[in-house]
Amino acid sequence: MLSVRARITLLETVAGGRERGIDTSGGYRPHVRVDGGEMLGVEVVGEGRSIEPGESGVVDLELLYDIDYSPSQPGVAFSIVEGARRVGTGVIL
Protein backbone atom coordinates (compact mmCIF):
# COMPACT_ATOMS: atom_id res chain seq x y z
CA MET A 1 0.00 0.00 0.00
CA LEU A 2 1.30 3.45 -0.88
CA SER A 3 1.73 6.01 1.88
CA VAL A 4 3.02 9.52 2.51
CA ARG A 5 4.60 10.92 5.69
CA ALA A 6 2.84 13.85 7.34
CA ARG A 7 2.85 15.94 10.49
CA ILE A 8 -0.69 16.22 11.86
CA THR A 9 -2.18 18.35 14.61
CA LEU A 10 -5.54 17.58 16.17
CA LEU A 11 -7.70 20.54 17.08
CA GLU A 12 -8.47 20.99 20.76
CA THR A 13 -11.94 19.84 21.79
CA VAL A 14 -13.02 23.43 22.64
CA ALA A 15 -12.05 24.44 19.07
CA GLY A 16 -14.39 21.85 17.55
CA GLY A 17 -11.97 18.92 17.52
CA ARG A 18 -12.40 15.37 18.73
CA GLU A 19 -13.19 14.58 22.34
CA ARG A 20 -10.69 11.71 22.36
CA GLY A 21 -7.32 11.18 20.77
CA ILE A 22 -6.52 8.84 17.91
CA ASP A 23 -4.58 5.60 18.19
CA THR A 24 -1.90 5.55 15.49
CA SER A 25 -1.57 1.76 15.46
CA GLY A 26 -4.14 1.71 12.63
CA GLY A 27 -7.85 1.79 12.09
CA TYR A 28 -8.40 5.57 12.07
CA ARG A 29 -9.64 6.42 8.57
CA PRO A 30 -10.59 10.07 8.17
CA HIS A 31 -10.66 12.04 4.96
CA VAL A 32 -8.11 14.72 4.28
CA ARG A 33 -9.03 17.83 2.31
CA VAL A 34 -6.00 19.24 0.54
CA ASP A 35 -5.80 22.92 -0.29
CA GLY A 36 -8.02 23.34 -3.31
CA GLY A 37 -10.78 21.18 -1.90
CA GLU A 38 -9.89 17.66 -3.09
CA MET A 39 -10.97 14.95 -0.58
CA LEU A 40 -8.73 11.92 -0.13
CA GLY A 41 -9.42 8.80 1.97
CA VAL A 42 -6.51 7.70 4.15
CA GLU A 43 -5.65 5.52 7.12
CA VAL A 44 -3.47 7.12 9.79
CA VAL A 45 -0.61 4.82 10.88
CA GLY A 46 2.17 5.75 13.28
CA GLU A 47 4.22 4.23 16.04
CA GLY A 48 1.21 2.99 18.00
CA ARG A 49 0.99 5.96 20.32
CA SER A 50 -2.05 8.12 20.86
CA ILE A 51 -2.26 11.68 19.57
CA GLU A 52 -4.56 13.66 21.83
CA PRO A 53 -6.61 16.77 20.96
CA GLY A 54 -4.23 19.74 20.80
CA GLU A 55 -1.18 17.54 20.12
CA SER A 56 0.92 16.97 17.00
CA GLY A 57 2.68 13.92 15.66
CA VAL A 58 4.38 12.51 12.59
CA VAL A 59 2.43 9.68 10.95
CA ASP A 60 2.11 7.80 7.69
CA LEU A 61 -1.07 8.35 5.69
CA GLU A 62 -1.83 5.14 3.83
CA LEU A 63 -3.58 5.90 0.55
CA LEU A 64 -6.63 3.65 0.51
CA TYR A 65 -8.32 3.99 -2.85
CA ASP A 66 -7.43 3.67 -6.51
CA ILE A 67 -7.78 7.40 -7.21
CA ASP A 68 -5.44 10.25 -8.12
CA TYR A 69 -3.45 11.13 -5.01
CA SER A 70 -1.13 13.50 -6.89
CA PRO A 71 -2.26 16.48 -4.75
CA SER A 72 -0.46 14.86 -1.78
CA GLN A 73 2.99 16.27 -2.55
CA PRO A 74 5.60 17.43 0.02
CA GLY A 75 4.70 20.80 1.52
CA VAL A 76 0.97 20.52 0.77
CA ALA A 77 -1.26 21.50 3.70
CA PHE A 78 -4.50 19.68 4.44
CA SER A 79 -7.40 19.49 6.87
CA ILE A 80 -8.44 16.29 8.62
CA VAL A 81 -12.21 15.87 8.39
CA GLU A 82 -14.74 13.48 9.88
CA GLY A 83 -17.95 13.87 7.94
CA ALA A 84 -18.52 17.62 7.69
CA ARG A 85 -16.41 18.42 10.79
CA ARG A 86 -12.81 19.61 10.61
CA VAL A 87 -10.88 17.93 13.46
CA GLY A 88 -7.26 18.64 12.56
CA THR A 89 -4.66 19.96 10.17
CA GLY A 90 -1.50 18.63 8.63
CA VAL A 91 1.26 19.00 6.09
CA ILE A 92 2.82 16.38 3.82
CA LEU A 93 6.54 15.94 4.64
PDB file of C-alpha atoms in Angstrom:
ATOM      1  CA  MET A   1       0.000   0.000   0.000  1.00  0.00           C
ATOM      2  CA  LEU A   2       1.302   3.448  -0.879  1.00  0.00           C
ATOM      3  CA  SER A   3       1.731   6.013   1.880  1.00  0.00           C
ATOM      4  CA  VAL A   4       3.017   9.523   2.515  1.00  0.00           C
ATOM      5  CA  ARG A   5       4.598  10.923   5.686  1.00  0.00           C
ATOM      6  CA  ALA A   6       2.842  13.851   7.337  1.00  0.00           C
ATOM      7  CA  ARG A   7       2.845  15.942  10.489  1.00  0.00           C
ATOM      8  CA  ILE A   8      -0.688  16.217  11.858  1.00  0.00           C
ATOM      9  CA  THR A   9      -2.177  18.352  14.612  1.00  0.00           C
ATOM     10  CA  LEU A  10      -5.535  17.578  16.170  1.00  0.00           C
ATOM     11  CA  LEU A  11      -7.699  20.544  17.082  1.00  0.00           C
ATOM     12  CA  GLU A  12      -8.472  20.986  20.759  1.00  0.00           C
ATOM     13  CA  THR A  13     -11.941  19.840  21.791  1.00  0.00           C
ATOM     14  CA  VAL A  14     -13.015  23.426  22.639  1.00  0.00           C
ATOM     15  CA  ALA A  15     -12.053  24.442  19.072  1.00  0.00           C
ATOM     16  CA  GLY A  16     -14.388  21.846  17.554  1.00  0.00           C
ATOM     17  CA  GLY A  17     -11.966  18.922  17.525  1.00  0.00           C
ATOM     18  CA  ARG A  18     -12.396  15.369  18.732  1.00  0.00           C
ATOM     19  CA  GLU A  19     -13.192  14.583  22.339  1.00  0.00           C
ATOM     20  CA  ARG A  20     -10.689  11.714  22.357  1.00  0.00           C
ATOM     21  CA  GLY A  21      -7.318  11.180  20.767  1.00  0.00           C
ATOM     22  CA  ILE A  22      -6.520   8.840  17.911  1.00  0.00           C
ATOM     23  CA  ASP A  23      -4.582   5.599  18.188  1.00  0.00           C
ATOM     24  CA  THR A  24      -1.905   5.553  15.495  1.00  0.00           C
ATOM     25  CA  SER A  25      -1.569   1.755  15.459  1.00  0.00           C
ATOM     26  CA  GLY A  26      -4.139   1.714  12.630  1.00  0.00           C
ATOM     27  CA  GLY A  27      -7.855   1.787  12.093  1.00  0.00           C
ATOM     28  CA  TYR A  28      -8.402   5.566  12.072  1.00  0.00           C
ATOM     29  CA  ARG A  29      -9.644   6.423   8.567  1.00  0.00           C
ATOM     30  CA  PRO A  30     -10.592  10.074   8.174  1.00  0.00           C
ATOM     31  CA  HIS A  31     -10.657  12.037   4.960  1.00  0.00           C
ATOM     32  CA  VAL A  32      -8.111  14.724   4.281  1.00  0.00           C
ATOM     33  CA  ARG A  33      -9.028  17.826   2.311  1.00  0.00           C
ATOM     34  CA  VAL A  34      -6.001  19.238   0.541  1.00  0.00           C
ATOM     35  CA  ASP A  35      -5.801  22.922  -0.292  1.00  0.00           C
ATOM     36  CA  GLY A  36      -8.022  23.344  -3.306  1.00  0.00           C
ATOM     37  CA  GLY A  37     -10.782  21.177  -1.895  1.00  0.00           C
ATOM     38  CA  GLU A  38      -9.885  17.660  -3.089  1.00  0.00           C
ATOM     39  CA  MET A  39     -10.966  14.954  -0.578  1.00  0.00           C
ATOM     40  CA  LEU A  40      -8.733  11.917  -0.133  1.00  0.00           C
ATOM     41  CA  GLY A  41      -9.422   8.803   1.965  1.00  0.00           C
ATOM     42  CA  VAL A  42      -6.509   7.700   4.147  1.00  0.00           C
ATOM     43  CA  GLU A  43      -5.652   5.516   7.119  1.00  0.00           C
ATOM     44  CA  VAL A  44      -3.465   7.116   9.793  1.00  0.00           C
ATOM     45  CA  VAL A  45      -0.612   4.825  10.877  1.00  0.00           C
ATOM     46  CA  GLY A  46       2.168   5.750  13.283  1.00  0.00           C
ATOM     47  CA  GLU A  47       4.215   4.233  16.038  1.00  0.00           C
ATOM     48  CA  GLY A  48       1.210   2.991  17.995  1.00  0.00           C
ATOM     49  CA  ARG A  49       0.993   5.959  20.322  1.00  0.00           C
ATOM     50  CA  SER A  50      -2.051   8.117  20.861  1.00  0.00           C
ATOM     51  CA  ILE A  51      -2.256  11.680  19.568  1.00  0.00           C
ATOM     52  CA  GLU A  52      -4.564  13.656  21.833  1.00  0.00           C
ATOM     53  CA  PRO A  53      -6.615  16.766  20.959  1.00  0.00           C
ATOM     54  CA  GLY A  54      -4.230  19.742  20.804  1.00  0.00           C
ATOM     55  CA  GLU A  55      -1.182  17.536  20.118  1.00  0.00           C
ATOM     56  CA  SER A  56       0.917  16.974  17.003  1.00  0.00           C
ATOM     57  CA  GLY A  57       2.682  13.915  15.657  1.00  0.00           C
ATOM     58  CA  VAL A  58       4.381  12.506  12.589  1.00  0.00           C
ATOM     59  CA  VAL A  59       2.434   9.679  10.948  1.00  0.00           C
ATOM     60  CA  ASP A  60       2.108   7.805   7.690  1.00  0.00           C
ATOM     61  CA  LEU A  61      -1.072   8.348   5.689  1.00  0.00           C
ATOM     62  CA  GLU A  62      -1.833   5.135   3.834  1.00  0.00           C
ATOM     63  CA  LEU A  63      -3.577   5.900   0.545  1.00  0.00           C
ATOM     64  CA  LEU A  64      -6.635   3.653   0.509  1.00  0.00           C
ATOM     65  CA  TYR A  65      -8.317   3.994  -2.848  1.00  0.00           C
ATOM     66  CA  ASP A  66      -7.429   3.671  -6.507  1.00  0.00           C
ATOM     67  CA  ILE A  67      -7.780   7.401  -7.212  1.00  0.00           C
ATOM     68  CA  ASP A  68      -5.443  10.250  -8.118  1.00  0.00           C
ATOM     69  CA  TYR A  69      -3.451  11.130  -5.007  1.00  0.00           C
ATOM     70  CA  SER A  70      -1.131  13.500  -6.887  1.00  0.00           C
ATOM     71  CA  PRO A  71      -2.263  16.484  -4.750  1.00  0.00           C
ATOM     72  CA  SER A  72      -0.460  14.861  -1.785  1.00  0.00           C
ATOM     73  CA  GLN A  73       2.993  16.272  -2.551  1.00  0.00           C
ATOM     74  CA  PRO A  74       5.598  17.432   0.023  1.00  0.00           C
ATOM     75  CA  GLY A  75       4.705  20.801   1.518  1.00  0.00           C
ATOM     76  CA  VAL A  76       0.974  20.517   0.767  1.00  0.00           C
ATOM     77  CA  ALA A  77      -1.255  21.505   3.695  1.00  0.00           C
ATOM     78  CA  PHE A  78      -4.501  19.684   4.437  1.00  0.00           C
ATOM     79  CA  SER A  79      -7.397  19.490   6.865  1.00  0.00           C
ATOM     80  CA  ILE A  80      -8.444  16.286   8.616  1.00  0.00           C
ATOM     81  CA  VAL A  81     -12.213  15.871   8.391  1.00  0.00           C
ATOM     82  CA  GLU A  82     -14.736  13.479   9.879  1.00  0.00           C
ATOM     83  CA  GLY A  83     -17.953  13.870   7.941  1.00  0.00           C
ATOM     84  CA  ALA A  84     -18.518  17.624   7.694  1.00  0.00           C
ATOM     85  CA  ARG A  85     -16.415  18.417  10.789  1.00  0.00           C
ATOM     86  CA  ARG A  86     -12.807  19.613  10.609  1.00  0.00           C
ATOM     87  CA  VAL A  87     -10.879  17.931  13.456  1.00  0.00           C
ATOM     88  CA  GLY A  88      -7.264  18.639  12.564  1.00  0.00           C
ATOM     89  CA  THR A  89      -4.663  19.957  10.166  1.00  0.00           C
ATOM     90  CA  GLY A  90      -1.498  18.633   8.632  1.00  0.00           C
ATOM     91  CA  VAL A  91       1.263  19.004   6.088  1.00  0.00           C
ATOM     92  CA  ILE A  92       2.822  16.381   3.815  1.00  0.00           C
ATOM     93  CA  LEU A  93       6.542  15.943   4.643  1.00  0.00           C
TER      94      LEU A  93
END
